[in-house]
Amino acid sequence: MPTLDLRELHNTEFPVPDEMQGNIAITSLSRIYNWSRRSSMWPLLFGLACCAIEMIATAAARYDLSRFGMEVMRASPRQSDLMIVSGTVTKKMVVPIVRLYNQMPEPKYVLAMGACASGGGPFKEGYNVVSGIDMYLPVDVYVPGCPPTPQALLHGLIALQKKIDGQSLANFDDVPWYGVGPSEPTPIPILGPDIIDPRQMDLIRQQAELAAAGKPYGVRDLPPTIKPEPAAAPKVPAKTAAPAAEPDDPEKAARLAKREAALARKRTAQGEQPTETPAPAAEPAAGDQAAPKKFDKEAMLAKIRERKAQKES
Amino acid sequence: MVDYPIVKTTDIKAAVDALKQKFPDAIQDDTRQGYGGIIVDKNHLVEVATALRDDFGFDYLSSATAVDYLGISDHMEMVYHAYRTAGGPALVFKAQTPRDKPEIPSLINVWPGADFQEREAWDLYGIKFPGHPNLKRILLWDGFDGHPMRKDWQEAYYEEDHKPFESRWPGGWVHRAEERNIYGKNVKYPADFDLSKLSDTSEESHYADLGLGVSVQKLADESHIKTDRLVVNMGPHHPSTHGVFRMIVTLNGETIEKLEPVMGYLHRNHEKIGERNTFLHNMPFTDRLDYLSSMGNNLGYALAVEQLLANGARYQPPTYRAECIRVLMVELTRIVNHLWAIGFLLNDLGAFFTPALYAIAEREKILDFFEATAGSRMMCNYMRFGGVFKDLPERIRGEATRVNDLVRDYDTMEFLTELINERLPRSIDELDQYLTDSEIIKSRTVGVGYLSPEMAIAYSAAGPLLRASGVPYDVRRADPYSIYPELDFDVAVRYNGDIYDRYLIRLDEMRESLRILKQILPRLERTRGEAIFAGNKQHTPRVPLGEAYGRVENPKGELGFYVVSAGDEKGPQNPWRYHVRAPSFISLTALGPMCIGHKVADVVAILGSIDIVLGETDR
Ligand code: SF4
């Protein structure tokens, strides 16, 4: 259990006298709010499938989830902040899951653990399997793996903590629960002939009309096929070309610029110096532009020495 | 009364002959290529089954499997595997029914263990079982459209009958069905689907026959106070249901009058996907059945397919070293599973998490070994048809965690020797010492959840559940496979049939497993460097036509795989039928009767003592 060090929270803009360091911190509301919240995330005690076993192993002695203030698994959704969707979401089960989510008090987060919860996983083709919980619930962190090792789950949880660190009380778009009034519950799916998402009602109605008129159900035009170019050497798959973002793509550049601006706004809203704020970790793309902060060993050592000296004095 | 000879022999053929004598026109041999057993005229099925049970000693119905032979012989078929609890191979008998109006008489009165399996066949195949008192859907919800395991039923993301799908291989460009359909989830509605009548009826049938609902007239009648039974829903989200399992419990005060298990919350269509996959494709899927003991599942499936392959020309049985490694893995798995089961049984009894932490700590040691060998902690995907996928490594290192390499770098054999000879016995003794004589545990478990041996057999209970009721039935001895015949171990058995004995028997079994493991170690040393695979590795073996039932004694009980290879003359690459006889699923049949008369707090403990895992129950 790490001891509480108020200096973590401290906003360096406001000087605190030396002798009070460690006793007083002046900081922004967002920051202290986020800090307290992310240090005591209580997950919902709730296992779906194989991944749940690894989740339990994560909570057990060897990996020890309690190091992050998350060991208090609550069996009641009303006492929990985080839903770890650990396993295959079936059509039959998604109904209770959405109910549980609606019962959780805000602020609430969802972590999709494993391939199944993220996108259907190995059982995606199944007639009773939902291709990922994000069809119904907003997911904050995806942890890949089948099952993710406990280390991976821990990493996901730390990513979630970082994401929380980046949230701001001033930004309603980002975090709906800071807005005014209660937020809307997620509509509960209906188990009819197949699962029916009430949000798709209009679409279903159109389809029903089509069917009544004796026409076939609507079929979307296929998106253009991504075929490897016949001229190119067949052994080079499209993979190598895909991930790197073309800098000369104007659309992408515009998007990046927009994101930068948004990030900057967020930082100022939090009253922090931009250099000190790590980019919100939940967005993997964000890492691409912000040059990764290098680990500066010298500075770290100096800091530690300083602290030691302070303690001794 | 009996006018035909009673056969008291383990010889299946003799039993079949005597049976034919008794029912001359009801029974035929199954003469299809690669098939065995007998075909029983469905009108005489119940009589034949009764005779099998009472006069021939086949008292244990292991599995009942539905198969759809659309396009081959256009009928549906129920395949039954019956055993004698005294040991010996299976008597396989089948009943056929036309596809358009499938009906087969229910065997629930002969073997109550057929209950859930027949419901499953109704749910997935639409076969009706006249005589079944509670024939409703079990894995899917009421109101679901169609019977999905039929060969002509197509799932939402249907692309082709068999993998590898053209769209993904060899081209690799993908158009999934969900991209094409304008529904996000590609929902298909039946032709007469009426939106105005849309309502969720999936829950109604559970409550229909409970006689619930408030009667307004009775309420208005104030002449007397009426007490009522109370219905409590436990699950699917419940801290102790071992996954997404649900029980509808009817209570009188605190006492249970009726308990109905509701499952299917983790029904992820294992078998449908399995029939689209190639034979080898299914191996990693078996990992996810009983996800605590993936190695055991691998072995069961490998045995089933090897049985089929053995009919072909170029089959070589697994090498001796491969068999040794298999047994090593499977017995370690048994220890993992029983540690987990005991830890979580204690959890269910209210010793929240402390015993489980001890159990998990030991489990991690074994998982380290699995990870070093198979590359994954839980989903090992380790066995192949004809051997195993990789030899034991020289040294144990963390594969996934480079950081841990420093603390996890041992010589494998040293690691195993230490684990098997010292560490595991010590920790089992530790559990024994702390738990066995505990006053609290005894008062919560002794005499609770009693299951008599007759009931256990009738309900097709398997594994520790069966043996704790005094039936010494263990597939490793009753119908041996791999190198078990040459190993020295006892079948653990306890006689009281309550939770306490089910706990004790798991300790016993772990000790027996250690005994086996100690005999495996020198064998591993001796065979070091020998081949782990017989013949050439084939990625898509052409499996000869026929049927096979491979069964192993998994930690949770008898795990069986019924695999049919049919269709393609050259030998298909995909199983025509791939059915899992899941011990958790079938053992749950006994849960209701076991709980009646106990307090509601005991339900959780009784369930914990069966030790189910949902991946296998719902498949
Ligand atoms: S991702 Fe893999 S391990 Fe996790 S629930 Fe799905 S199949 Fe099981």
Coordinates of N, CA, C and O in Angstrom, one line a residue, chain A residues 24-158:
Chain A
I24 N -0.3 19.9 3.0 CA -1.3 20.7 2.3 C -1.0 20.6 0.8 O 0.1 20.5 0.3
A25 N -2.1 20.5 0.1 CA -2.0 20.6 -1.4 C -3.0 21.5 -1.9 O -4.1 21.6 -1.5
I26 N -2.6 22.3 -2.9 CA -3.6 23.2 -3.5 C -3.7 22.6 -4.9 O -2.7 22.5 -5.7
T27 N -4.9 22.4 -5.3 CA -5.1 21.7 -6.6 C -6.5 22.0 -7.2 O -7.2 22.8 -6.5
S28 N -6.7 21.5 -8.3 CA -8.0 21.8 -9.0 C -9.0 20.8 -8.5 O -8.7 19.7 -8.1
L29 N -10.3 21.2 -8.6 CA -11.3 20.3 -8.1 C -11.3 19.0 -9.0 O -11.4 17.9 -8.4
S30 N -11.2 19.2 -10.3 CA -11.2 18.0 -11.2 C -10.2 17.0 -10.7 O -10.4 15.8 -10.6
R31 N -9.1 17.6 -10.4 CA -7.9 16.7 -10.2 C -8.1 15.9 -8.9 O -7.9 14.7 -8.8
I32 N -8.6 16.6 -7.8 CA -8.7 15.8 -6.6 C -9.9 14.9 -6.7 O -9.9 13.8 -6.1
Y33 N -10.9 15.3 -7.4 CA -12.1 14.5 -7.6 C -11.7 13.2 -8.3 O -12.0 12.1 -7.9
N34 N -11.0 13.4 -9.4 CA -10.5 12.2 -10.2 C -9.6 11.3 -9.4 O -9.7 10.1 -9.5
W35 N -8.7 12.0 -8.7 CA -7.8 11.2 -7.9 C -8.4 10.3 -6.9 O -8.1 9.1 -6.8
S36 N -9.4 10.9 -6.2 CA -10.1 10.1 -5.2 C -10.9 9.0 -5.8 O -11.0 7.9 -5.3
R37 N -11.5 9.3 -6.9 CA -12.3 8.3 -7.6 C -11.5 7.1 -8.2 O -11.8 6.0 -8.0
R38 N -10.4 7.5 -8.8 CA -9.7 6.4 -9.5 C -8.9 5.6 -8.5 O -8.4 4.5 -8.8
S39 N -8.7 6.1 -7.3 CA -8.0 5.3 -6.3 C -8.8 4.3 -5.6 O -8.3 3.6 -4.7
S40 N -10.1 4.4 -5.7 CA -11.0 3.4 -5.1 C -12.1 3.0 -6.0 O -13.2 3.2 -5.8
M41 N -11.6 2.4 -7.1 CA -12.6 1.9 -8.1 C -13.1 0.6 -7.5 O -12.4 -0.3 -7.3
W42 N -14.4 0.5 -7.4 CA -14.9 -0.8 -6.9 C -15.6 -1.5 -8.1 O -16.6 -1.1 -8.6
P43 N -15.0 -2.6 -8.5 CA -15.6 -3.3 -9.6 C -16.8 -4.1 -9.1 O -17.0 -4.5 -8.0
L44 N -17.7 -4.4 -10.1 CA -18.9 -5.2 -9.9 C -18.4 -6.7 -9.9 O -17.7 -7.1 -10.8
L45 N -18.7 -7.4 -8.8 CA -18.4 -8.8 -8.8 C -19.2 -9.6 -9.7 O -20.4 -9.8 -9.4
F46 N -18.7 -10.0 -10.8 CA -19.6 -10.3 -11.9 C -18.7 -11.0 -12.9 O -17.8 -10.4 -13.6
G47 N -18.9 -12.3 -13.1 CA -18.0 -13.0 -14.0 C -18.9 -13.6 -15.1 O -20.0 -14.2 -14.8
L48 N -18.5 -13.6 -16.3 CA -19.4 -14.1 -17.4 C -18.8 -15.5 -17.9 O -19.6 -16.4 -18.0
A49 N -17.6 -15.6 -18.1 CA -17.1 -16.8 -18.7 C -15.6 -17.0 -18.3 O -15.2 -16.6 -17.3
C50 N -14.9 -17.6 -19.2 CA -13.5 -18.0 -18.9 C -12.7 -16.8 -18.4 O -11.9 -16.9 -17.5
C51 N -12.9 -15.6 -19.0 CA -12.1 -14.4 -18.6 C -12.3 -14.2 -17.1 O -11.4 -13.6 -16.5
A52 N -13.4 -14.5 -16.6 CA -13.7 -14.2 -15.2 C -12.7 -14.9 -14.3 O -12.3 -14.5 -13.2
I53 N -12.3 -16.1 -14.7 CA -11.3 -16.9 -13.9 C -10.0 -16.1 -13.8 O -9.4 -16.0 -12.7
E54 N -9.6 -15.5 -14.9 CA -8.4 -14.7 -14.9 C -8.6 -13.4 -14.1 O -7.7 -12.9 -13.4
M55 N -9.8 -12.9 -14.1 CA -10.1 -11.7 -13.3 C -10.0 -12.1 -11.8 O -9.4 -11.3 -11.0
I56 N -10.5 -13.3 -11.4 CA -10.3 -13.7 -10.0 C -8.9 -13.9 -9.7 O -8.4 -13.5 -8.6
A57 N -8.1 -14.5 -10.7 CA -6.7 -14.7 -10.4 C -6.0 -13.3 -10.2 O -5.0 -13.2 -9.5
T58 N -6.5 -12.3 -10.9 CA -5.9 -11.0 -10.8 C -6.2 -10.4 -9.4 O -5.3 -9.8 -8.8
A59 N -7.3 -10.7 -8.9 CA -7.7 -10.2 -7.6 C -6.9 -11.0 -6.5 O -6.9 -10.6 -5.4
A60 N -6.4 -12.2 -6.8 CA -5.8 -13.0 -5.8 C -4.4 -12.6 -5.5 O -3.9 -11.6 -6.0
A61 N -3.8 -13.4 -4.6 CA -2.6 -12.9 -4.0 C -1.4 -12.5 -4.9 O -0.7 -11.6 -4.7
R62 N -1.3 -13.3 -6.0 CA -0.1 -13.1 -6.8 C -0.1 -11.8 -7.5 O 0.9 -11.1 -7.6
Y63 N -1.2 -11.4 -8.1 CA -1.3 -10.2 -8.8 C -1.9 -9.0 -8.1 O -1.7 -7.9 -8.4
D64 N -2.7 -9.3 -7.1 CA -3.1 -8.4 -6.1 C -3.7 -7.1 -6.6 O -3.0 -6.1 -6.6
L65 N -4.9 -7.1 -7.0 CA -5.6 -6.0 -7.5 C -5.7 -4.9 -6.4 O -5.8 -3.7 -6.8
S66 N -5.5 -5.2 -5.1 CA -5.8 -4.2 -4.1 C -4.7 -3.2 -4.1 O -4.8 -2.1 -3.5
R67 N -3.6 -3.4 -4.8 CA -2.6 -2.4 -4.9 C -3.1 -1.1 -5.6 O -2.5 -0.1 -5.5
F68 N -4.2 -1.3 -6.3 CA -4.7 -0.1 -7.0 C -6.0 0.3 -6.5 O -6.8 1.1 -7.1
G69 N -6.3 -0.1 -5.3 CA -7.6 0.3 -4.6 C -8.8 -0.3 -5.3 O -9.9 0.3 -5.3
M70 N -8.6 -1.5 -5.9 CA -9.8 -2.0 -6.6 C -10.2 -3.4 -6.1 O -10.9 -4.1 -6.8
E71 N -9.8 -3.7 -5.0 CA -10.0 -5.1 -4.5 C -11.4 -5.3 -4.0 O -11.9 -6.4 -3.8
V72 N -12.1 -4.2 -3.7 CA -13.4 -4.3 -3.1 C -14.4 -4.6 -4.2 O -15.0 -3.8 -4.8
M73 N -14.6 -5.9 -4.5 CA -15.6 -6.3 -5.5 C -17.0 -6.3 -4.8 O -17.2 -7.0 -3.9
R74 N -17.8 -5.5 -5.4 CA -19.2 -5.5 -4.8 C -20.1 -6.3 -5.6 O -20.1 -6.3 -6.8
A75 N -20.9 -7.1 -4.9 CA -21.9 -7.9 -5.6 C -23.1 -7.2 -6.0 O -23.8 -7.6 -6.9
S76 N -23.3 -6.0 -5.4 CA -24.4 -5.2 -5.8 C -24.0 -4.1 -6.8 O -23.1 -3.4 -6.5
P77 N -24.7 -4.0 -7.9 CA -24.3 -2.9 -8.8 C -24.4 -1.5 -8.2 O -23.8 -0.6 -8.7
R78 N -25.3 -1.4 -7.2 CA -25.5 -0.1 -6.7 C -24.3 0.4 -5.9 O -24.3 1.6 -5.5
Q79 N -23.4 -0.4 -5.6 CA -22.2 0.0 -4.8 C -21.0 0.0 -5.7 O -19.9 0.2 -5.2
S80 N -21.1 -0.2 -7.0 CA -19.9 -0.4 -7.7 C -19.7 0.7 -8.8 O -20.7 1.3 -9.2
D81 N -18.4 1.0 -9.1 CA -18.1 2.0 -10.1 C -17.7 1.5 -11.4 O -17.7 2.2 -12.4
L82 N -17.3 0.2 -11.5 CA -16.7 -0.3 -12.7 C -17.3 -1.6 -13.0 O -17.4 -2.5 -12.1
M83 N -17.7 -1.8 -14.2 CA -18.2 -3.1 -14.7 C -17.1 -3.7 -15.5 O -16.8 -3.2 -16.6
I84 N -16.5 -4.8 -15.0 CA -15.5 -5.5 -15.9 C -16.3 -6.6 -16.6 O -16.8 -7.6 -16.0
V85 N -16.5 -6.4 -17.9 CA -17.3 -7.4 -18.6 C -16.3 -8.5 -19.0 O -15.6 -8.4 -20.0
S86 N -16.3 -9.6 -18.2 CA -15.3 -10.6 -18.3 C -15.8 -11.8 -19.0 O -16.1 -12.8 -18.3
G87 N -16.0 -11.8 -20.3 CA -16.3 -13.0 -21.0 C -17.3 -12.8 -22.1 O -17.7 -11.6 -22.4
T88 N -17.8 -13.9 -22.6 CA -18.7 -13.8 -23.8 C -20.0 -13.3 -23.3 O -20.6 -13.7 -22.4
V89 N -20.5 -12.3 -24.1 CA -21.8 -11.7 -23.9 C -22.8 -12.4 -24.8 O -22.7 -12.3 -26.0
T90 N -23.7 -13.1 -24.2 CA -24.7 -13.8 -25.1 C -25.9 -13.0 -25.2 O -26.2 -12.1 -24.4
K91 N -26.8 -13.3 -26.1 CA -28.0 -12.5 -26.3 C -28.9 -12.7 -25.1 O -29.6 -11.8 -24.6
K92 N -28.8 -13.9 -24.5 CA -29.7 -14.1 -23.3 C -29.1 -13.3 -22.1 O -29.9 -12.9 -21.3
M93 N -27.8 -13.1 -22.1 CA -27.2 -12.5 -20.9 C -27.2 -11.0 -21.0 O -27.1 -10.3 -20.0
V94 N -27.2 -10.5 -22.2 CA -27.0 -9.0 -22.4 C -28.2 -8.3 -21.7 O -28.0 -7.2 -21.2
V95 N -29.3 -8.9 -21.6 CA -30.5 -8.2 -21.0 C -30.2 -7.9 -19.5 O -30.2 -6.8 -19.1
P96 N -29.8 -9.0 -18.7 CA -29.4 -8.6 -17.4 C -28.2 -7.7 -17.3 O -28.1 -6.9 -16.4
I97 N -27.3 -7.8 -18.2 CA -26.1 -6.9 -18.1 C -26.5 -5.5 -18.3 O -26.1 -4.6 -17.5
V98 N -27.4 -5.2 -19.2 CA -27.8 -3.8 -19.4 C -28.6 -3.4 -18.2 O -28.4 -2.2 -17.7
R99 N -29.4 -4.2 -17.6 CA -30.1 -3.9 -16.4 C -29.1 -3.5 -15.3 O -29.3 -2.5 -14.6
L100 N -28.1 -4.4 -15.1 CA -27.1 -4.1 -14.1 C -26.4 -2.8 -14.3 O -26.2 -2.0 -13.4
Y101 N -26.1 -2.5 -15.6 CA -25.4 -1.3 -15.9 C -26.3 -0.1 -15.5 O -25.8 0.9 -14.9
N102 N -27.6 -0.2 -15.8 CA -28.5 0.9 -15.5 C -28.6 1.1 -14.0 O -28.9 2.2 -13.5
Q103 N -28.3 0.0 -13.2 CA -28.5 0.2 -11.8 C -27.2 0.8 -11.1 O -27.3 1.1 -10.0
M104 N -26.1 0.8 -11.9 CA -24.9 1.3 -11.3 C -25.0 2.8 -11.2 O -25.5 3.5 -12.1
P105 N -24.6 3.4 -10.0 CA -24.6 4.8 -9.9 C -23.5 5.5 -10.7 O -22.4 4.9 -10.9
E106 N -23.7 6.6 -11.2 CA -22.7 7.3 -11.9 C -21.8 8.0 -10.9 O -22.2 8.3 -9.8
P107 N -20.5 8.3 -11.3 CA -19.8 7.9 -12.5 C -19.6 6.4 -12.6 O -19.2 5.8 -11.6
K108 N -19.7 5.9 -13.8 CA -19.5 4.5 -13.9 C -18.7 4.2 -15.2 O -18.8 4.9 -16.2
Y109 N -18.0 3.1 -15.1 CA -17.1 2.8 -16.2 C -17.3 1.4 -16.6 O -17.7 0.5 -15.8
V110 N -16.9 1.1 -17.9 CA -17.0 -0.3 -18.4 C -15.7 -0.7 -19.0 O -15.1 0.0 -19.7
L111 N -15.2 -1.8 -18.5 CA -14.0 -2.4 -19.1 C -14.3 -3.7 -19.8 O -14.9 -4.6 -19.2
A112 N -14.1 -3.8 -21.1 CA -14.3 -5.0 -21.8 C -13.1 -5.9 -21.8 O -12.1 -5.5 -22.3
M113 N -13.2 -7.0 -21.0 CA -12.1 -7.8 -20.8 C -12.1 -9.0 -21.8 O -13.1 -9.7 -21.8
G114 N -11.1 -9.1 -22.6 CA -11.0 -10.2 -23.5 C -11.6 -10.0 -24.9 O -12.4 -9.1 -25.1
A115 N -11.3 -10.9 -25.8 CA -11.8 -10.8 -27.1 C -13.3 -10.9 -27.2 O -13.9 -10.2 -28.0
C116 N -13.9 -11.7 -26.4 CA -15.3 -11.9 -26.5 C -16.1 -10.6 -26.2 O -16.9 -10.1 -26.9
A117 N -15.7 -10.0 -25.0 CA -16.4 -8.8 -24.6 C -16.1 -7.7 -25.5 O -16.9 -6.7 -25.7
S118 N -14.9 -7.7 -26.2 CA -14.6 -6.6 -27.0 C -15.2 -6.7 -28.4 O -15.6 -5.7 -29.0
G119 N -15.3 -7.9 -28.9 CA -15.8 -8.0 -30.3 C -16.4 -9.3 -30.6 O -16.6 -9.6 -31.8
G120 N -16.8 -10.1 -29.7 CA -17.4 -11.4 -30.0 C -16.4 -12.6 -29.9 O -16.8 -13.7 -29.6
G121 N -15.1 -12.3 -30.1 CA -14.1 -13.3 -29.9 C -14.3 -14.6 -30.7 O -14.8 -14.5 -31.8
P122 N -13.8 -15.7 -30.2 CA -13.9 -16.9 -31.0 C -15.3 -17.3 -31.3 O -15.5 -18.1 -32.2
F123 N -16.2 -16.9 -30.5 CA -17.6 -17.3 -30.7 C -18.5 -16.3 -31.4 O -19.7 -16.4 -31.4
K124 N -17.8 -15.4 -32.1 CA -18.5 -14.3 -32.8 C -19.6 -14.8 -33.7 O -20.7 -14.3 -33.8
E125 N -19.3 -15.9 -34.4 CA -20.3 -16.4 -35.4 C -21.5 -17.0 -34.8 O -22.5 -17.3 -35.5
G126 N -21.5 -17.3 -33.5 CA -22.6 -18.0 -32.9 C -23.9 -17.2 -32.9 O -23.9 -16.0 -33.0
Y127 N -25.0 -18.0 -33.0 CA -26.3 -17.4 -33.1 C -26.8 -16.8 -31.8 O -27.8 -16.0 -31.8
N128 N -26.1 -17.1 -30.7 CA -26.5 -16.5 -29.4 C -25.5 -15.6 -28.9 O -25.5 -15.3 -27.7
V129 N -24.6 -15.1 -29.7 CA -23.5 -14.3 -29.2 C -23.6 -12.9 -29.7 O -23.8 -12.7 -30.8
V130 N -23.4 -12.0 -28.8 CA -23.4 -10.5 -29.1 C -21.9 -10.2 -29.5 O -21.0 -10.5 -28.7
S131 N -21.7 -9.5 -30.6 CA -20.3 -9.2 -31.0 C -19.8 -8.0 -30.2 O -19.6 -7.0 -30.7
G132 N -19.6 -8.3 -29.0 CA -19.0 -7.2 -28.2 C -20.0 -6.4 -27.4 O -21.1 -6.1 -27.9
I133 N -19.7 -6.1 -26.1 CA -20.6 -5.4 -25.3 C -20.8 -4.0 -25.7 O -21.8 -3.3 -25.4
D134 N -19.9 -3.5 -26.6 CA -20.0 -2.1 -27.0 C -21.2 -1.9 -28.0 O -21.5 -0.8 -28.3
M135 N -21.9 -3.0 -28.4 CA -23.1 -2.8 -29.1 C -24.2 -2.2 -28.2 O -25.2 -1.7 -28.7
Y136 N -24.0 -2.4 -26.9 CA -25.1 -1.9 -26.0 C -24.6 -0.9 -25.0 O -25.3 0.0 -24.6
L137 N -23.4 -1.0 -24.5 CA -22.9 -0.1 -23.5 C -21.6 0.6 -23.9 O -20.9 0.1 -24.8
P138 N -21.5 1.8 -23.4 CA -20.2 2.5 -23.8 C -19.0 1.9 -23.0 O -19.1 1.8 -21.8
V139 N -18.0 1.5 -23.8 CA -16.9 0.9 -23.2 C -15.7 1.9 -23.0 O -15.5 2.7 -23.9
D140 N -15.1 1.9 -21.9 CA -14.0 2.8 -21.7 C -12.6 2.2 -22.1 O -11.8 2.9 -22.7
V141 N -12.4 1.0 -21.7 CA -11.1 0.4 -22.0 C -11.4 -1.0 -22.5 O -12.2 -1.8 -22.0
Y142 N -10.7 -1.4 -23.6 CA -10.7 -2.7 -24.1 C -9.4 -3.4 -23.8 O -8.4 -2.8 -24.0
V143 N -9.5 -4.6 -23.3 CA -8.3 -5.4 -23.0 C -8.3 -6.6 -23.9 O -9.2 -7.4 -23.8
P144 N -7.4 -6.6 -24.8 CA -7.3 -7.8 -25.7 C -6.8 -9.0 -25.0 O -6.1 -8.9 -24.0
G145 N -7.0 -10.1 -25.7 CA -6.5 -11.4 -25.1 C -7.6 -12.4 -25.0 O -8.8 -12.1 -25.0
C146 N -7.2 -13.7 -24.9 CA -8.2 -14.7 -24.8 C -7.7 -15.8 -24.0 O -7.3 -16.8 -24.5
P147 N -7.8 -15.8 -22.7 CA -8.1 -14.6 -21.9 C -6.9 -13.7 -21.8 O -5.8 -14.1 -21.9
P148 N -7.1 -12.4 -21.5 CA -6.0 -11.5 -21.1 C -5.3 -12.1 -19.9 O -6.0 -12.5 -19.0
T149 N -4.0 -12.0 -19.9 CA -3.3 -12.4 -18.6 C -3.7 -11.4 -17.6 O -4.1 -10.3 -17.8
P150 N -3.5 -11.8 -16.3 CA -3.7 -10.8 -15.2 C -2.9 -9.6 -15.4 O -3.4 -8.5 -15.1
Q151 N -1.7 -9.7 -16.0 CA -0.9 -8.5 -16.2 C -1.6 -7.6 -17.2 O -1.6 -6.3 -17.0
A152 N -2.2 -8.2 -18.2 CA -2.9 -7.3 -19.2 C -4.1 -6.7 -18.6 O -4.4 -5.5 -18.9
L153 N -4.8 -7.4 -17.7 CA -6.0 -6.8 -17.1 C -5.5 -5.6 -16.2 O -6.1 -4.5 -16.2
L154 N -4.4 -5.8 -15.5 CA -3.9 -4.7 -14.6 C -3.6 -3.5 -15.5 O -3.9 -2.4 -15.2
H155 N -3.0 -3.8 -16.6 CA -2.6 -2.7 -17.5 C -3.8 -2.0 -18.0 O -3.8 -0.7 -18.0
G156 N -4.9 -2.7 -18.3 CA -6.1 -2.1 -18.7 C -6.7 -1.2 -17.6 O -7.2 -0.1 -17.8
L157 N -6.6 -1.7 -16.4 CA -7.1 -0.9 -15.2 C -6.3 0.3 -15.0 O -6.9 1.4 -14.7
I158 N -5.0 0.2 -15.2 CA -4.2 1.4 -15.0 C -4.5 2.4 -16.2 O -4.6 3.6 -15.9

